[in-house]
PDB file of C-alpha atoms in Angstrom:
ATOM      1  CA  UNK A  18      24.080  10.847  -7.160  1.00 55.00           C
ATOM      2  CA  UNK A  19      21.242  10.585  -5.006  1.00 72.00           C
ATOM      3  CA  UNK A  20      20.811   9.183  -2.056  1.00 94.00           C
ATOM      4  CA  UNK A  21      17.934   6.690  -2.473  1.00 97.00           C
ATOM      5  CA  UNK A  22      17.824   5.112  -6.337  1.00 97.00           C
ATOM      6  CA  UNK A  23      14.668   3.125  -7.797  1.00 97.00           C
ATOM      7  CA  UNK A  24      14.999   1.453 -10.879  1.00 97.00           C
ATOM      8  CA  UNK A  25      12.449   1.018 -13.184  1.00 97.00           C
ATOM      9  CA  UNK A  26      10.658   4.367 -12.335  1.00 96.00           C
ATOM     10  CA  UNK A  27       7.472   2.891 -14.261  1.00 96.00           C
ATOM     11  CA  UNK A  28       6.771  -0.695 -14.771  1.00 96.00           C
ATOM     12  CA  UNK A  29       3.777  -2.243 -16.769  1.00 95.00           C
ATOM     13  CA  UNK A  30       3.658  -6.182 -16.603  1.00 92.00           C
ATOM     14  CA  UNK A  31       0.484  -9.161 -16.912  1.00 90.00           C
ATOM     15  CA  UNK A  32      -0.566 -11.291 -14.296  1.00 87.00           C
ATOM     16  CA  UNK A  33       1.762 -13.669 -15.538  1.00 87.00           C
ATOM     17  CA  UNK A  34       4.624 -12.051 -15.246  1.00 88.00           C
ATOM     18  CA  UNK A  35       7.403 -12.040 -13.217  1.00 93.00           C
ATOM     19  CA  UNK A  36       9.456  -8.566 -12.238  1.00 95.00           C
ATOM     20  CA  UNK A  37      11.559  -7.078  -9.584  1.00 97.00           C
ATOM     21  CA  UNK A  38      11.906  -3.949  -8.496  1.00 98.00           C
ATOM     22  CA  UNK A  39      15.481  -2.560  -7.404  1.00 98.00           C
ATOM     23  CA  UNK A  40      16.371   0.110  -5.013  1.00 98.00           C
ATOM     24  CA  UNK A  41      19.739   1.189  -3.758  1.00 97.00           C
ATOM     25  CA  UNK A  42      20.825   3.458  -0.764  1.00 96.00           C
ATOM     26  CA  UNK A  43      24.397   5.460  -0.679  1.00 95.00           C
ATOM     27  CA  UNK A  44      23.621   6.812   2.597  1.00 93.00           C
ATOM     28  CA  UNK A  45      25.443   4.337   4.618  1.00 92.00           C
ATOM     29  CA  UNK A  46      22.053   3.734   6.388  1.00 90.00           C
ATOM     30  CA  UNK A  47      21.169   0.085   7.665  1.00 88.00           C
ATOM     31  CA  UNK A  48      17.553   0.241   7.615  1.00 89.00           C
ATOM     32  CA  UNK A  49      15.853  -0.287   4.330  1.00 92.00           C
ATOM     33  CA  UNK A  50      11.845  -0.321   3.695  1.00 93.00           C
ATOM     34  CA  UNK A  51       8.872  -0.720   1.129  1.00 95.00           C
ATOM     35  CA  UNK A  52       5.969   1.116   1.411  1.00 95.00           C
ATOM     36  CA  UNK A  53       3.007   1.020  -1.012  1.00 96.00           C
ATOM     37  CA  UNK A  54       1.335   4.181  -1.880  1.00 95.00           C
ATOM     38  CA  UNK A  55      -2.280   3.719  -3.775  1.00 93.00           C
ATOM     39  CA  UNK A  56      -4.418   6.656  -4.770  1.00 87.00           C
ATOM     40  CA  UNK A  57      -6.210   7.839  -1.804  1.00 82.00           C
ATOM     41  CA  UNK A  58      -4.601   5.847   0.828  1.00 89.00           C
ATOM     42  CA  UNK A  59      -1.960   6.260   3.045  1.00 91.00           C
ATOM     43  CA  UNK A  60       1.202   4.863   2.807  1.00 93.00           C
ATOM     44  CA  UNK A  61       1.735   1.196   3.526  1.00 93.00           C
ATOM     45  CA  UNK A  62       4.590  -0.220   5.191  1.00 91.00           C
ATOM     46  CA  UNK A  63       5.304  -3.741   3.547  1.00 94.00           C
ATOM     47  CA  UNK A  64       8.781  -4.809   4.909  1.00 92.00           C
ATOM     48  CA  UNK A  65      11.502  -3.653   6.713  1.00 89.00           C
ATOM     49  CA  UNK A  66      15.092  -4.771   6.927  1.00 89.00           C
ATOM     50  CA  UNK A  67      17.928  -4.043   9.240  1.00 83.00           C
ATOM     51  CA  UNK A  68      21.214  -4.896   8.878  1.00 80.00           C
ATOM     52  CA  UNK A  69      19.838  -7.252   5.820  1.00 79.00           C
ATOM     53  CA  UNK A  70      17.871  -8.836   8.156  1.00 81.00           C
ATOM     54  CA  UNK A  71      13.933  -8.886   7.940  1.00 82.00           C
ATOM     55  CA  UNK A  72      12.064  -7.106  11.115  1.00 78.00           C
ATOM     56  CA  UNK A  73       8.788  -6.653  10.162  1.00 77.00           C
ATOM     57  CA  UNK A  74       6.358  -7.947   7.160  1.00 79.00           C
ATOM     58  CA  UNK A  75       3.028  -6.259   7.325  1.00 79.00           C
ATOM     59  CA  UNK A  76       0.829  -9.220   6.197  1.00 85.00           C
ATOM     60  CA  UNK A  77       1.778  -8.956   2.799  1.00 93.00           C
ATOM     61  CA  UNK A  78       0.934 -11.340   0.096  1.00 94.00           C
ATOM     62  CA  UNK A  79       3.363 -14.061  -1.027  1.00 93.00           C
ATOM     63  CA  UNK A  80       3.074 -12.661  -4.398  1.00 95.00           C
ATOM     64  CA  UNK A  81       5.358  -9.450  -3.125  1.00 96.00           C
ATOM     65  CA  UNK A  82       8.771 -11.068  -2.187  1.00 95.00           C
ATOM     66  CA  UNK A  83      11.476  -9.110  -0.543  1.00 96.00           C
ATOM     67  CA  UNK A  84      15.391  -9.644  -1.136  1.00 96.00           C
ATOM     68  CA  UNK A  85      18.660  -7.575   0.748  1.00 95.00           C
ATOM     69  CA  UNK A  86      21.543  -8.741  -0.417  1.00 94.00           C
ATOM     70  CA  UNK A  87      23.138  -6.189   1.965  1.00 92.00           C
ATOM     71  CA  UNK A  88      22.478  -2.995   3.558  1.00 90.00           C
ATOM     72  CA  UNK A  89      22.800  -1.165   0.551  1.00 94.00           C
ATOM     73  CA  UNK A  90      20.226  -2.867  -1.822  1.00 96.00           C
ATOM     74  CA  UNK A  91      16.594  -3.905  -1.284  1.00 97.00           C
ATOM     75  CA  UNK A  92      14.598  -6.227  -4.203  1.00 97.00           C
ATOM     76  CA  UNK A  93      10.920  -6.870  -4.430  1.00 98.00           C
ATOM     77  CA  UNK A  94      10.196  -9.528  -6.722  1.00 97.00           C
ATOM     78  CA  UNK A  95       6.884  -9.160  -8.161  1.00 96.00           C
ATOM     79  CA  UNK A  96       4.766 -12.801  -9.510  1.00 94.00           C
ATOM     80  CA  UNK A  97       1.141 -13.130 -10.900  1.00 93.00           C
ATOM     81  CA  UNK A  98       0.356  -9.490  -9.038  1.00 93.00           C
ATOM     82  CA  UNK A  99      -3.210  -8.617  -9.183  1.00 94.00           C
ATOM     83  CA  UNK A 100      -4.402  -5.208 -11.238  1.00 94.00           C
ATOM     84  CA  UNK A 101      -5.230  -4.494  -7.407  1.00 94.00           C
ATOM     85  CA  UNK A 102      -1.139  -4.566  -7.079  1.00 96.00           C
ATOM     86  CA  UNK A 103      -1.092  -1.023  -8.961  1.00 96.00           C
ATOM     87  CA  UNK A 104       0.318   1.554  -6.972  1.00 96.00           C
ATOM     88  CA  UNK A 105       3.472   3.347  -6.356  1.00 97.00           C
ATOM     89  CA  UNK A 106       6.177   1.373  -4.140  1.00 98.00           C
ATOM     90  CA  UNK A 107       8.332   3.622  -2.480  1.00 97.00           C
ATOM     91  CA  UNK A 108      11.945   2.122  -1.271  1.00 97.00           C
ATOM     92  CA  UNK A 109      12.844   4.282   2.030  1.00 94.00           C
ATOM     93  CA  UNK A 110      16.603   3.916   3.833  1.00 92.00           C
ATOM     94  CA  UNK A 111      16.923   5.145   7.523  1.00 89.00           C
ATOM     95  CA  UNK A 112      19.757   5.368  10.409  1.00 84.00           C
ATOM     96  CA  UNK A 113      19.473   2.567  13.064  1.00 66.00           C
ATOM     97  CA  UNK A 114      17.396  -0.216  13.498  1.00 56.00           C
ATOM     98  CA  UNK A 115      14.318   0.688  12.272  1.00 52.00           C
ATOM     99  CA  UNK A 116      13.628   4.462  12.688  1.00 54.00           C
ATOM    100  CA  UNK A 117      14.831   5.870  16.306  1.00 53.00           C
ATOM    101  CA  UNK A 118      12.643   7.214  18.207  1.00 48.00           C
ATOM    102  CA  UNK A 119      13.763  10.615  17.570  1.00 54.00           C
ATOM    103  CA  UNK A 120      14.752  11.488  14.124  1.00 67.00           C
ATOM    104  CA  UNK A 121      11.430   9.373  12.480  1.00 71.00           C
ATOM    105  CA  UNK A 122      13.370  10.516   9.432  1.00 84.00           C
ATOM    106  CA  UNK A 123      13.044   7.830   6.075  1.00 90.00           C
ATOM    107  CA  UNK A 124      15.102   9.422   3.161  1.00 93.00           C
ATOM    108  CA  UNK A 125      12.459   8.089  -0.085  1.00 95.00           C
ATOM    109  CA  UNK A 126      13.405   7.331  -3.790  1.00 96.00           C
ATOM    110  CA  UNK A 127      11.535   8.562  -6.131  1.00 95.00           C
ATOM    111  CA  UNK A 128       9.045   5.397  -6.123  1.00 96.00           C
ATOM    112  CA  UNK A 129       8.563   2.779  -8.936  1.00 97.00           C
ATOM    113  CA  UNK A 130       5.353   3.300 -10.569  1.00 96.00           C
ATOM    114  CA  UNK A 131       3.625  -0.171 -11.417  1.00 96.00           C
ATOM    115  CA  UNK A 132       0.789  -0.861 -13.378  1.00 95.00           C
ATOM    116  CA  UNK A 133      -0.804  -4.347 -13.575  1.00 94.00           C
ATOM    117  CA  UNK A 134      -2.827  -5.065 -16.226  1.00 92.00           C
TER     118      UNK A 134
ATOM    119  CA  UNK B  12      -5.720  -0.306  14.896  1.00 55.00           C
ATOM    120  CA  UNK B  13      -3.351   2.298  14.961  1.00 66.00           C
ATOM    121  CA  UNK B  14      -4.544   5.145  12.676  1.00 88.00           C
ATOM    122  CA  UNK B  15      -3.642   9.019  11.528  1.00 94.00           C
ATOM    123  CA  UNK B  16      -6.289  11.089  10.410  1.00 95.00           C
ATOM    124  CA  UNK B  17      -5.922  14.323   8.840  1.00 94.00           C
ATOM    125  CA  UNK B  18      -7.743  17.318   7.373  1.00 86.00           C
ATOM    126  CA  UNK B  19      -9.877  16.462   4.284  1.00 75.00           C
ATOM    127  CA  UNK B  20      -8.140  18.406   1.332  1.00 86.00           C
ATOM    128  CA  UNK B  21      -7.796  20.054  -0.904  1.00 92.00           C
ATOM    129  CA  UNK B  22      -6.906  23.322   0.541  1.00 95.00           C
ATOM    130  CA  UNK B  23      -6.978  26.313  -2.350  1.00 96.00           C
ATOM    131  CA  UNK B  24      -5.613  29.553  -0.940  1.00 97.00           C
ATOM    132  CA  UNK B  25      -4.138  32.680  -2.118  1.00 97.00           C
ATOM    133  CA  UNK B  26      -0.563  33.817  -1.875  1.00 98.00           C
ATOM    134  CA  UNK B  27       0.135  35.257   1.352  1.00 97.00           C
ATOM    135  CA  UNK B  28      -2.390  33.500   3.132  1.00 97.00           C
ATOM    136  CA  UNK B  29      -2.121  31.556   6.665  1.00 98.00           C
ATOM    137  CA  UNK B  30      -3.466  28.418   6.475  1.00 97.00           C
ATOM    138  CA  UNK B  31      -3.749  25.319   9.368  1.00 96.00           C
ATOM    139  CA  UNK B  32      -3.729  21.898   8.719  1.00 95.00           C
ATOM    140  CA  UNK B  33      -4.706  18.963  11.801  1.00 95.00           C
ATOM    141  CA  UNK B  34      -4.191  15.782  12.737  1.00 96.00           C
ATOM    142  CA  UNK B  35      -5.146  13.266  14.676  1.00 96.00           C
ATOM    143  CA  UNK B  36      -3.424   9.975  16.407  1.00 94.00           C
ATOM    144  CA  UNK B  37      -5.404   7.126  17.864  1.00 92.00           C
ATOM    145  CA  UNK B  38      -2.053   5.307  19.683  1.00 86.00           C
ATOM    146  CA  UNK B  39      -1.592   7.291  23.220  1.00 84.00           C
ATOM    147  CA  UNK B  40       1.954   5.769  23.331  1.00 82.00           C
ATOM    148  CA  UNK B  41       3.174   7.436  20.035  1.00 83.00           C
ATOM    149  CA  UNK B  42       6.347   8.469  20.693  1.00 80.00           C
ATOM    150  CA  UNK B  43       7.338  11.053  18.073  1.00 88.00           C
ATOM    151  CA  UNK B  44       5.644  13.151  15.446  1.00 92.00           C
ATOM    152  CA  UNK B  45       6.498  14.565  12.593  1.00 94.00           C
ATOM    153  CA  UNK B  46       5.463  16.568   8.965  1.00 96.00           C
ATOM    154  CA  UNK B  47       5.827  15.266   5.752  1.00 96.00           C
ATOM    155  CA  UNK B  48       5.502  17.055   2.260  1.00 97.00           C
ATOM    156  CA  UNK B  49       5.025  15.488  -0.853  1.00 96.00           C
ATOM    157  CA  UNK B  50       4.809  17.157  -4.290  1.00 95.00           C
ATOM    158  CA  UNK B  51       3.105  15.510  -7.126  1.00 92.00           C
ATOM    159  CA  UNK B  52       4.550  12.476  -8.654  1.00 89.00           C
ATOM    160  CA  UNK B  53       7.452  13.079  -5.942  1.00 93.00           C
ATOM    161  CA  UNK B  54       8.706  11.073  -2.886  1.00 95.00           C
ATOM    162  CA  UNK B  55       7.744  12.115   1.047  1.00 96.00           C
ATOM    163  CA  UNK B  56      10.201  14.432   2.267  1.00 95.00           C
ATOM    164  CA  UNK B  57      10.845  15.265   6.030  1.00 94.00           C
ATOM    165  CA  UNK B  58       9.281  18.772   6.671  1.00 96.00           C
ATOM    166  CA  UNK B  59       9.927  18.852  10.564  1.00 94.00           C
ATOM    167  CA  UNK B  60       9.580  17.432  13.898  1.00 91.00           C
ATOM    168  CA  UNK B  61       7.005  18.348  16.131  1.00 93.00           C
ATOM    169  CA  UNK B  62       7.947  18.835  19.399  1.00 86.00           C
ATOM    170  CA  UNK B  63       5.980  18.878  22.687  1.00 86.00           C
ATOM    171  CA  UNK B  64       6.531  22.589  23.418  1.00 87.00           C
ATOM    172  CA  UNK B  65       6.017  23.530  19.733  1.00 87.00           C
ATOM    173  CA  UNK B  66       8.645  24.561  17.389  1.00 92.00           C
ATOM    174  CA  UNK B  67       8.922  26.927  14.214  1.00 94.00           C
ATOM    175  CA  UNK B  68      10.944  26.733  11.322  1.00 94.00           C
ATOM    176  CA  UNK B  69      10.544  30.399   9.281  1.00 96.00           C
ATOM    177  CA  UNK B  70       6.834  30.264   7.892  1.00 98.00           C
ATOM    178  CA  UNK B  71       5.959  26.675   9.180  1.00 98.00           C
ATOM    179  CA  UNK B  72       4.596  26.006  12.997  1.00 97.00           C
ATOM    180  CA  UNK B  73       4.222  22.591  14.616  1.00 96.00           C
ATOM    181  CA  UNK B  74       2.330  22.058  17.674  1.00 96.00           C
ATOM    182  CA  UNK B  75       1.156  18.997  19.086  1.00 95.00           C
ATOM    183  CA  UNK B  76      -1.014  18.313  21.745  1.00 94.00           C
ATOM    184  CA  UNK B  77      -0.603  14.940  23.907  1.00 92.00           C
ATOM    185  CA  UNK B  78      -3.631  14.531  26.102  1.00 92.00           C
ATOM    186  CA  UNK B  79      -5.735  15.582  23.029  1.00 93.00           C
ATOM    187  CA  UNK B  80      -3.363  13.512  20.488  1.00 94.00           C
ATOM    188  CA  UNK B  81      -3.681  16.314  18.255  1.00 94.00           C
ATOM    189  CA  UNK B  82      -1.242  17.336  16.171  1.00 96.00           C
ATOM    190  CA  UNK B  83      -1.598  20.789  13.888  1.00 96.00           C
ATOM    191  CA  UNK B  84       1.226  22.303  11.432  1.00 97.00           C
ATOM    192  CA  UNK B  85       0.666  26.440  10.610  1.00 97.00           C
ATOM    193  CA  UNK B  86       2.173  28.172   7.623  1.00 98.00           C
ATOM    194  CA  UNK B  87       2.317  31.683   6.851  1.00 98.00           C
ATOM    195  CA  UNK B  88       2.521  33.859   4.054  1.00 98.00           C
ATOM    196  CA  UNK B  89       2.319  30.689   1.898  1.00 98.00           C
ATOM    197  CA  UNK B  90       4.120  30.742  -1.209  1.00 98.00           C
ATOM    198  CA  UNK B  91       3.708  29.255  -4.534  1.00 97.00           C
ATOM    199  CA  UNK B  92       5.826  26.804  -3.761  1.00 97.00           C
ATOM    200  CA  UNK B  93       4.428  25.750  -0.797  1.00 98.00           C
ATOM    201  CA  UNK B  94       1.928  23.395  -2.987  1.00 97.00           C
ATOM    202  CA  UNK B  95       2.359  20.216  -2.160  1.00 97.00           C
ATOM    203  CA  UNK B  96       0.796  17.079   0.343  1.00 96.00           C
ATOM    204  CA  UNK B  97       1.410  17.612   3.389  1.00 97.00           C
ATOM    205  CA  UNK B  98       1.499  14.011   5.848  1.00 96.00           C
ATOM    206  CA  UNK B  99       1.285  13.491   9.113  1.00 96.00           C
ATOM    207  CA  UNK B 100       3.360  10.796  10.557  1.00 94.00           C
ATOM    208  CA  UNK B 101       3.384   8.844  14.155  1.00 92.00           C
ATOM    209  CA  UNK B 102       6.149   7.018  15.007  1.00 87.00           C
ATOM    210  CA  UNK B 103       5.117   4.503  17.391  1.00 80.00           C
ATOM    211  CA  UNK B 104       7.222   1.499  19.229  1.00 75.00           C
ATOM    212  CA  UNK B 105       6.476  -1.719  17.307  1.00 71.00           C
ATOM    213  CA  UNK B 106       8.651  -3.737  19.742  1.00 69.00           C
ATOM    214  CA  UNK B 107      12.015  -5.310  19.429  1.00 66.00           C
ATOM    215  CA  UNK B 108      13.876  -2.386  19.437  1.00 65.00           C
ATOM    216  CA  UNK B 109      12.426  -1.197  16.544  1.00 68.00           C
ATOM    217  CA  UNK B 110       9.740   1.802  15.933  1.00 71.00           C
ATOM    218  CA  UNK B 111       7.552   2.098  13.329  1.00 80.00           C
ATOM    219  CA  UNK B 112       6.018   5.352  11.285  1.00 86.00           C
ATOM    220  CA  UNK B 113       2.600   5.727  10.452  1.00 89.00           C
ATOM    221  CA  UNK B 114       1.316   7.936   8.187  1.00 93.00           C
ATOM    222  CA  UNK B 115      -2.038   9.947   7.242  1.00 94.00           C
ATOM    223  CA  UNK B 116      -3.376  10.018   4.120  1.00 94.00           C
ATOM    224  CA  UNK B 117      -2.086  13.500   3.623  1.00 95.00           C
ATOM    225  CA  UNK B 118      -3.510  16.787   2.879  1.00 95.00           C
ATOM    226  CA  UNK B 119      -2.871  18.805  -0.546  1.00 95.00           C
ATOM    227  CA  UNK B 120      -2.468  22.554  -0.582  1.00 97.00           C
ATOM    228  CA  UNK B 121      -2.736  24.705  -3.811  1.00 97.00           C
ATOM    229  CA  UNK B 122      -1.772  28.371  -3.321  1.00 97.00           C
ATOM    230  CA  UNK B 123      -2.880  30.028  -5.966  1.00 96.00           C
ATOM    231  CA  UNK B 124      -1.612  33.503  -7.553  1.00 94.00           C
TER     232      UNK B 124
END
């Protein structure tokens, strides 16, 4: 099993719609992330959790809203996204509160690929 | 605004080559630094830390450079394999207790056969 699962891996929805995105962890890590990753740009940090606990939302739109249940598992609820929205949104887990200092390691799913239309 | 600028890719070299890729940080109090890779349609994986005095890990060099906030990875007799993004990555104190990684847009490498 690996370490960091996404679910869906692709994901087409409407304005309209309403979606979430899933990710779990089974690294026994207590720091869980979303970054956005858009052709051409650098990867966004969105929001961060530790200890299911929100530390940090990078002025993200109320249409993105996070959810952690528990250390383990991180939601983003998607509703009437923008075809702007597309991108890849990466789910990231990490030792500590936020990343130490000195490891700066974030273990990545594979990303869930979203397409608004 | 805190930023990480790399290399403009892509890079297309040869097996065997040596190539160099660099980086910059705008944030003098970044604390750590580190390498990225990414293959296509993949997730960013760790590559290495970079550490004041340099390190190496086989083919792949990282130096950094703190009063020039400059950071450069080398690799060496690249291999096919060794086609990927490569990122740059700060990770700077965002308060609370809590630091925060910032990341270049990346640079792709093709060796080629």
């Amino acid at each position: 099993e690996t370490g960091v699962t996404q679910t869906p891996r692709h994901l087409v929805m409407g304005m309209t719609n309403k979606k979430s995105l899933k990710c779990e962890q089974h690294l026994g890590h207590n720091a869980m992330y979303w970054y956005k990753q858009s052709a051409k740009k650098p990867l966004e940090l969105m929001f961060v959790y530790n200890f299911k606990e929100q530390t940090e939302n990078n002025s993200v739109p109320s249409r993105f809203s996070p959810e952690c249940p528990n250390s383990s598992h991180l939601f983003l609820h998607l509703h009437t996204l923008q075809p702007e929205d597309s991108a890849l949104y990466l789910c990231a887990s990490s030792q500590g509160a936020g990343v130490t200092a000195n490891t700066g390691e974030l273990f990545f799913g594979e990303g869930s690929r979203l397409t608004v239309l | 605004r805190k930023e990480v600028e790399q290399d403009p890719g892509p890079f297309n070299v040869p097996e065997g080559a040596t190539v160099a890729f660099n980086c910059t940080y705008s944030n003098s109090a970044s604390q750590s630094f580190f390498w990225y890779r990414q293959d296509c349609r993949k997730e960013p994986k760790l590559l290495m830390s970079v550490y004041s005095s340099g390190n190496e890990d086989g083919r792949f060099t990282a130096q950094l450079n703190r009063a020039s906030q400059y950071i450069s990875l080398l690799i060496r007799d690249s291999k096919l394999s060794d086609s990927a993004t490569y990122l740059c990555v700060v990770n700077e104190y965002s308060g609370a207790g809590s630091y925060q990684l910032t990341f270049g847009k990346g640079t792709k490498l093709s060796v080629i056969p």
